[in-house]
Amino acid sequence: RPTIDRKLLESLPNLKVIGNSGVGVDHLDLKMIANFGVKVTNTPHAVADSTADIGMALMLASARRLVEGCQIAVSPDTKYFAVDWLGVEVTRSTLGIIGMGNIGYKVAQRARAFHMRILYHNRKQRRKEEEEAVGAHYCEKIEDLLQQSDFVMLVVNLTPETHKLIGKKELGLMKPTATLINISRGAVIDQDALAEALQNKVVRAAALDVTYPEPLPRDHPLLKLNNIIITPHIGTATVQALRMMAEEAIANMLAVLNGQPIPSEV
């Protein structure tokens, strides 16, 4: 992965376009790149379904304590299965989606099949018909969403505004029975505050496909907890998504080089 810095850009006078594979461009200095007259594209369409799927997978796995259950089922020490080993229901519970872009909306479509009550917080409200199609209710204040949700899913881009969006205060507003799910970027959560909240049962559980850094240092407190699931940033790691990302990135780059309308310009 080349680091796109001033030195690299100065060494490439004929550069026209940087085609990012994936939707997040928080690793690119967009202002500096624009000053060089270089366009930046990403692949929001290719990643939406696979990332929404991982959001649902993490929600279900955390609710039903799937990772713990698997460990018990395969452990050489297991003599019997406990009868008081309980998870929580996803069906008919309340899901709060923070970030209702392409991916967030696809999460809502999936959650609707589970008869979930869907709340969302976004920079701007979606159109009435889009809300009605998935049965989603807009929360202008993030606090309202946090207080009501059984599952809170983060689906935002990492920007200065969303850096540590969820900290000690926000975790304290959540129900003690609630689960936090992050499929966006690790730095959207204050991880020290999350570790503390999980240890003190301020929230029930967390499920993260992203951390900061990746991977976490091996002695990180989050790795010592049993009420967390962490996956290795696999939101778009499917055969189909990878192929679609490559195709979308190439279509973007060719459009720039041929002076045609750009499908996904950042």
CSV table of C-alpha atoms in Angstrom, one decimal, residues 24-264:
chain,number,residue,atom,x,y,z
A,24,GLY,CA,-13.2,4.8,3.3
A,25,VAL,CA,-10.7,7.5,2.3
A,26,ASP,CA,-9.6,8.6,5.8
A,27,HIS,CA,-6.1,7.5,4.9
A,28,LEU,CA,-5.9,10.1,2.1
A,29,ASP,CA,-5.2,13.8,2.5
A,30,LEU,CA,-7.9,14.9,0.0
A,31,LYS,CA,-7.1,18.7,0.2
A,32,MET,CA,-3.4,18.1,-0.6
A,33,ILE,CA,-4.3,15.7,-3.5
A,34,ALA,CA,-6.8,18.2,-4.9
A,35,ASN,CA,-4.1,20.8,-4.9
A,36,PHE,CA,-2.1,18.7,-7.4
A,37,GLY,CA,-5.2,18.5,-9.6
A,38,VAL,CA,-5.6,14.8,-9.0
A,39,LYS,CA,-9.0,13.2,-8.8
A,40,VAL,CA,-9.9,10.6,-6.1
A,41,THR,CA,-12.5,7.9,-6.6
A,42,ASN,CA,-13.7,5.1,-4.3
A,43,THR,CA,-16.0,2.0,-4.6
A,44,PRO,CA,-19.1,2.6,-2.4
A,45,HIS,CA,-21.4,0.3,-4.5
A,46,ALA,CA,-19.2,-2.8,-4.5
A,47,VAL,CA,-18.8,-2.9,-0.7
A,48,ALA,CA,-22.4,-2.1,0.5
A,49,ASP,CA,-23.9,-5.6,0.6
A,50,SER,CA,-20.9,-7.4,2.1
A,51,THR,CA,-20.4,-4.8,4.8
A,52,ALA,CA,-24.1,-4.8,5.7
A,53,ASP,CA,-24.0,-8.6,5.9
A,54,ILE,CA,-21.0,-8.5,8.4
A,55,GLY,CA,-23.0,-6.0,10.5
A,56,MET,CA,-25.9,-8.5,10.7
A,57,ALA,CA,-23.5,-11.4,11.3
A,58,LEU,CA,-21.8,-9.5,14.2
A,59,MET,CA,-25.2,-8.5,15.7
A,60,LEU,CA,-26.5,-12.1,15.6
A,61,ALA,CA,-23.2,-13.7,16.8
A,62,SER,CA,-23.0,-11.3,19.7
A,63,ALA,CA,-26.7,-11.6,20.7
A,64,ARG,CA,-26.5,-15.4,20.8
A,65,ARG,CA,-22.9,-15.5,22.2
A,66,LEU,CA,-21.9,-17.6,19.2
A,67,VAL,CA,-18.1,-17.4,19.7
A,68,GLU,CA,-18.3,-18.4,23.4
A,69,GLY,CA,-20.8,-21.2,22.5
A,70,CYS,CA,-18.4,-22.6,19.8
A,71,GLN,CA,-15.5,-22.6,22.3
A,72,ILE,CA,-17.7,-24.5,24.9
A,73,ALA,CA,-18.9,-27.0,22.3
A,74,VAL,CA,-15.3,-27.8,21.0
A,75,SER,CA,-13.4,-27.5,24.4
A,76,PRO,CA,-11.8,-30.7,25.6
A,77,ASP,CA,-12.9,-29.7,29.2
A,78,THR,CA,-16.6,-29.6,28.4
A,79,LYS,CA,-18.5,-32.4,30.2
A,80,TYR,CA,-22.1,-31.0,29.8
A,81,PHE,CA,-23.9,-27.9,28.4
A,82,ALA,CA,-25.2,-25.4,30.9
A,83,VAL,CA,-28.9,-24.8,31.0
A,84,ASP,CA,-28.7,-21.2,32.2
A,85,TRP,CA,-26.5,-20.0,29.3
A,86,LEU,CA,-28.6,-17.2,27.8
A,87,GLY,CA,-28.2,-14.7,25.0
A,88,VAL,CA,-30.7,-12.1,23.9
A,89,GLU,CA,-33.2,-11.9,21.0
A,90,VAL,CA,-32.6,-9.9,17.9
A,91,THR,CA,-36.1,-10.3,16.5
A,92,ARG,CA,-38.4,-7.4,17.5
A,93,SER,CA,-35.6,-5.6,19.4
A,94,THR,CA,-34.6,-2.0,18.7
A,95,LEU,CA,-31.6,-1.3,16.3
A,96,GLY,CA,-30.0,2.2,16.3
A,97,ILE,CA,-28.0,2.8,13.1
A,98,ILE,CA,-25.5,5.7,13.3
A,99,GLY,CA,-24.8,6.7,9.7
A,100,MET,CA,-27.6,6.0,7.2
A,101,GLY,CA,-25.6,6.1,3.9
A,102,ASN,CA,-25.5,3.3,1.4
A,103,ILE,CA,-24.4,0.6,3.9
A,104,GLY,CA,-26.5,1.8,6.8
A,105,TYR,CA,-29.6,1.7,4.6
A,106,LYS,CA,-28.8,-1.9,3.5
A,107,VAL,CA,-28.5,-2.9,7.2
A,108,ALA,CA,-32.0,-1.4,7.8
A,109,GLN,CA,-33.3,-3.5,4.9
A,110,ARG,CA,-32.0,-6.6,6.5
A,111,ALA,CA,-33.1,-5.7,10.0
A,112,ARG,CA,-36.6,-5.2,8.8
A,113,ALA,CA,-36.9,-8.9,8.0
A,114,PHE,CA,-36.2,-9.5,11.8
A,115,HIS,CA,-39.1,-7.2,12.6
A,116,MET,CA,-36.7,-4.8,14.4
A,117,ARG,CA,-37.7,-1.3,15.4
A,118,ILE,CA,-35.2,0.8,13.5
A,119,LEU,CA,-33.9,4.2,14.6
A,120,TYR,CA,-31.2,6.1,12.8
A,121,HIS,CA,-29.0,9.2,13.2
A,122,ASN,CA,-27.5,10.8,10.2
A,123,ARG,CA,-26.2,14.2,9.1
A,124,LYS,CA,-29.4,14.7,7.1
A,125,GLN,CA,-32.7,12.9,7.2
A,126,ARG,CA,-33.5,10.4,4.4
A,127,ARG,CA,-36.5,11.0,2.2
A,128,LYS,CA,-39.9,10.0,3.7
A,129,GLU,CA,-40.4,7.2,1.2
A,130,GLU,CA,-36.9,5.8,1.9
A,131,GLU,CA,-37.7,5.8,5.6
A,132,GLU,CA,-41.1,4.1,5.1
A,133,ALA,CA,-39.6,1.4,2.8
A,134,VAL,CA,-37.6,0.1,5.8
A,135,GLY,CA,-39.7,1.4,8.7
A,136,ALA,CA,-36.9,3.6,10.0
A,137,HIS,CA,-37.4,6.6,12.4
A,138,TYR,CA,-35.0,9.5,12.4
A,139,CYS,CA,-33.3,10.7,15.6
A,140,GLU,CA,-32.0,14.2,15.2
A,141,LYS,CA,-30.1,13.8,18.5
A,142,ILE,CA,-27.7,10.9,18.8
A,143,GLU,CA,-28.6,10.7,22.6
A,144,ASP,CA,-32.2,9.7,21.8
A,145,LEU,CA,-31.0,6.8,19.7
A,146,LEU,CA,-28.4,5.6,22.3
A,147,GLN,CA,-31.0,5.6,25.1
A,148,GLN,CA,-33.6,3.6,23.2
A,149,SER,CA,-31.5,1.0,21.3
A,150,ASP,CA,-30.8,-2.6,22.1
A,151,PHE,CA,-28.2,-2.7,19.4
A,152,VAL,CA,-26.2,0.3,18.2
A,153,MET,CA,-24.4,-0.1,14.9
A,154,LEU,CA,-21.8,2.4,13.7
A,155,VAL,CA,-21.7,2.8,9.9
A,156,VAL,CA,-20.1,6.3,9.5
A,157,ASN,CA,-17.0,7.5,7.6
A,158,LEU,CA,-14.1,8.5,9.8
A,159,THR,CA,-13.8,12.3,9.8
A,160,PRO,CA,-12.7,14.8,12.4
A,161,GLU,CA,-16.4,15.0,13.5
A,162,THR,CA,-16.8,11.2,14.0
A,163,HIS,CA,-13.4,10.6,15.7
A,164,LYS,CA,-14.2,9.1,19.1
A,165,LEU,CA,-17.9,9.7,18.4
A,166,ILE,CA,-18.6,7.0,21.0
A,167,GLY,CA,-16.9,7.7,24.3
A,168,LYS,CA,-17.6,7.3,28.0
A,169,LYS,CA,-20.6,9.7,28.0
A,170,GLU,CA,-22.3,7.9,25.0
A,171,LEU,CA,-21.7,4.5,26.4
A,172,GLY,CA,-23.2,5.7,29.7
A,173,LEU,CA,-26.4,6.7,27.8
A,174,MET,CA,-26.8,3.2,26.4
A,175,LYS,CA,-28.9,0.5,28.1
A,176,PRO,CA,-26.9,-1.9,30.3
A,177,THR,CA,-28.5,-4.7,28.1
A,178,ALA,CA,-27.3,-3.1,24.9
A,179,THR,CA,-24.7,-4.2,22.4
A,180,LEU,CA,-22.3,-1.9,20.4
A,181,ILE,CA,-21.4,-3.0,16.9
A,182,ASN,CA,-18.7,-1.2,14.8
A,183,ILE,CA,-18.3,-1.9,11.0
A,184,SER,CA,-16.9,1.6,10.1
A,185,ARG,CA,-13.5,2.5,11.5
A,186,GLY,CA,-11.8,1.7,14.8
A,187,ALA,CA,-11.1,5.4,15.7
A,188,VAL,CA,-14.9,6.1,15.8
A,189,ILE,CA,-14.9,4.6,19.3
A,190,ASP,CA,-12.8,5.6,22.3
A,191,GLN,CA,-11.5,2.1,22.9
A,192,ASP,CA,-10.3,2.7,26.5
A,193,ALA,CA,-13.8,3.9,27.4
A,194,LEU,CA,-15.3,0.8,25.7
A,195,ALA,CA,-13.0,-1.6,27.6
A,196,GLU,CA,-14.0,0.1,30.9
A,197,ALA,CA,-17.7,0.0,30.0
A,198,LEU,CA,-17.5,-3.7,29.1
A,199,GLN,CA,-15.6,-4.6,32.3
A,200,ASN,CA,-18.1,-2.7,34.5
A,201,LYS,CA,-21.2,-4.0,32.6
A,202,VAL,CA,-22.2,-0.5,31.6
A,203,VAL,CA,-23.1,-2.2,28.3
A,204,ARG,CA,-23.8,-5.9,27.7
A,205,ALA,CA,-21.4,-6.6,24.8
A,206,ALA,CA,-19.5,-5.2,21.8
A,207,ALA,CA,-18.8,-6.7,18.3
A,208,LEU,CA,-16.1,-5.0,16.3
A,209,ASP,CA,-14.9,-5.6,12.7
A,210,VAL,CA,-12.5,-2.7,13.0
A,211,THR,CA,-10.1,-1.5,15.7
A,212,TYR,CA,-7.4,1.1,16.1
A,213,PRO,CA,-4.7,0.1,15.3
A,214,GLU,CA,-5.2,-3.1,13.4
A,215,PRO,CA,-4.4,-5.6,14.8
A,216,LEU,CA,-4.6,-4.4,18.4
A,217,PRO,CA,-1.5,-4.8,20.5
A,218,ARG,CA,-1.6,-8.3,22.0
A,219,ASP,CA,-1.8,-7.0,25.5
A,220,HIS,CA,-4.8,-4.7,24.8
A,221,PRO,CA,-7.5,-4.8,27.5
A,222,LEU,CA,-10.2,-5.5,24.9
A,223,LEU,CA,-8.6,-8.8,24.0
A,224,LYS,CA,-9.0,-10.0,27.6
A,225,LEU,CA,-12.8,-9.7,27.8
A,226,ASN,CA,-15.3,-12.5,27.0
A,227,ASN,CA,-18.2,-10.1,26.2
A,228,ILE,CA,-16.6,-8.9,23.0
A,229,ILE,CA,-16.2,-10.3,19.5
A,230,ILE,CA,-13.4,-8.9,17.3
A,231,THR,CA,-13.0,-9.9,13.6
A,232,PRO,CA,-10.0,-8.9,11.4
A,233,HIS,CA,-11.6,-6.1,9.3
A,234,ILE,CA,-13.4,-8.6,7.0
A,235,GLY,CA,-16.4,-6.5,6.1
A,236,THR,CA,-15.6,-6.6,2.4
A,237,ALA,CA,-13.7,-9.9,2.4
A,238,THR,CA,-15.8,-11.9,0.0
A,239,VAL,CA,-14.8,-13.3,-3.4
A,240,GLN,CA,-17.6,-11.3,-5.0
A,241,ALA,CA,-17.0,-8.0,-3.2
A,242,LEU,CA,-13.3,-8.1,-4.1
A,243,ARG,CA,-14.0,-8.6,-7.7
A,244,MET,CA,-16.7,-5.9,-7.8
A,245,MET,CA,-14.3,-3.4,-6.0
A,246,ALA,CA,-11.7,-4.0,-8.7
A,247,GLU,CA,-14.2,-3.5,-11.5
A,248,GLU,CA,-15.6,-0.4,-9.9
A,249,ALA,CA,-12.1,1.1,-9.3
A,250,ILE,CA,-11.1,0.4,-12.9
A,251,ALA,CA,-14.3,1.9,-14.3
A,252,ASN,CA,-13.7,5.1,-12.2
A,253,MET,CA,-10.1,5.4,-13.4
A,254,LEU,CA,-10.9,4.8,-17.1
A,255,ALA,CA,-13.7,7.4,-16.8
A,256,VAL,CA,-11.2,10.0,-15.5
A,257,LEU,CA,-8.6,9.1,-18.2
A,258,ASN,CA,-11.2,9.3,-21.0
A,259,GLY,CA,-12.8,12.5,-19.7
A,260,GLN,CA,-16.1,10.8,-19.1
A,261,PRO,CA,-18.5,11.3,-16.1
A,262,ILE,CA,-17.0,9.6,-13.1
A,263,PRO,CA,-19.2,7.0,-11.4
A,264,SER,CA,-17.8,7.4,-7.9
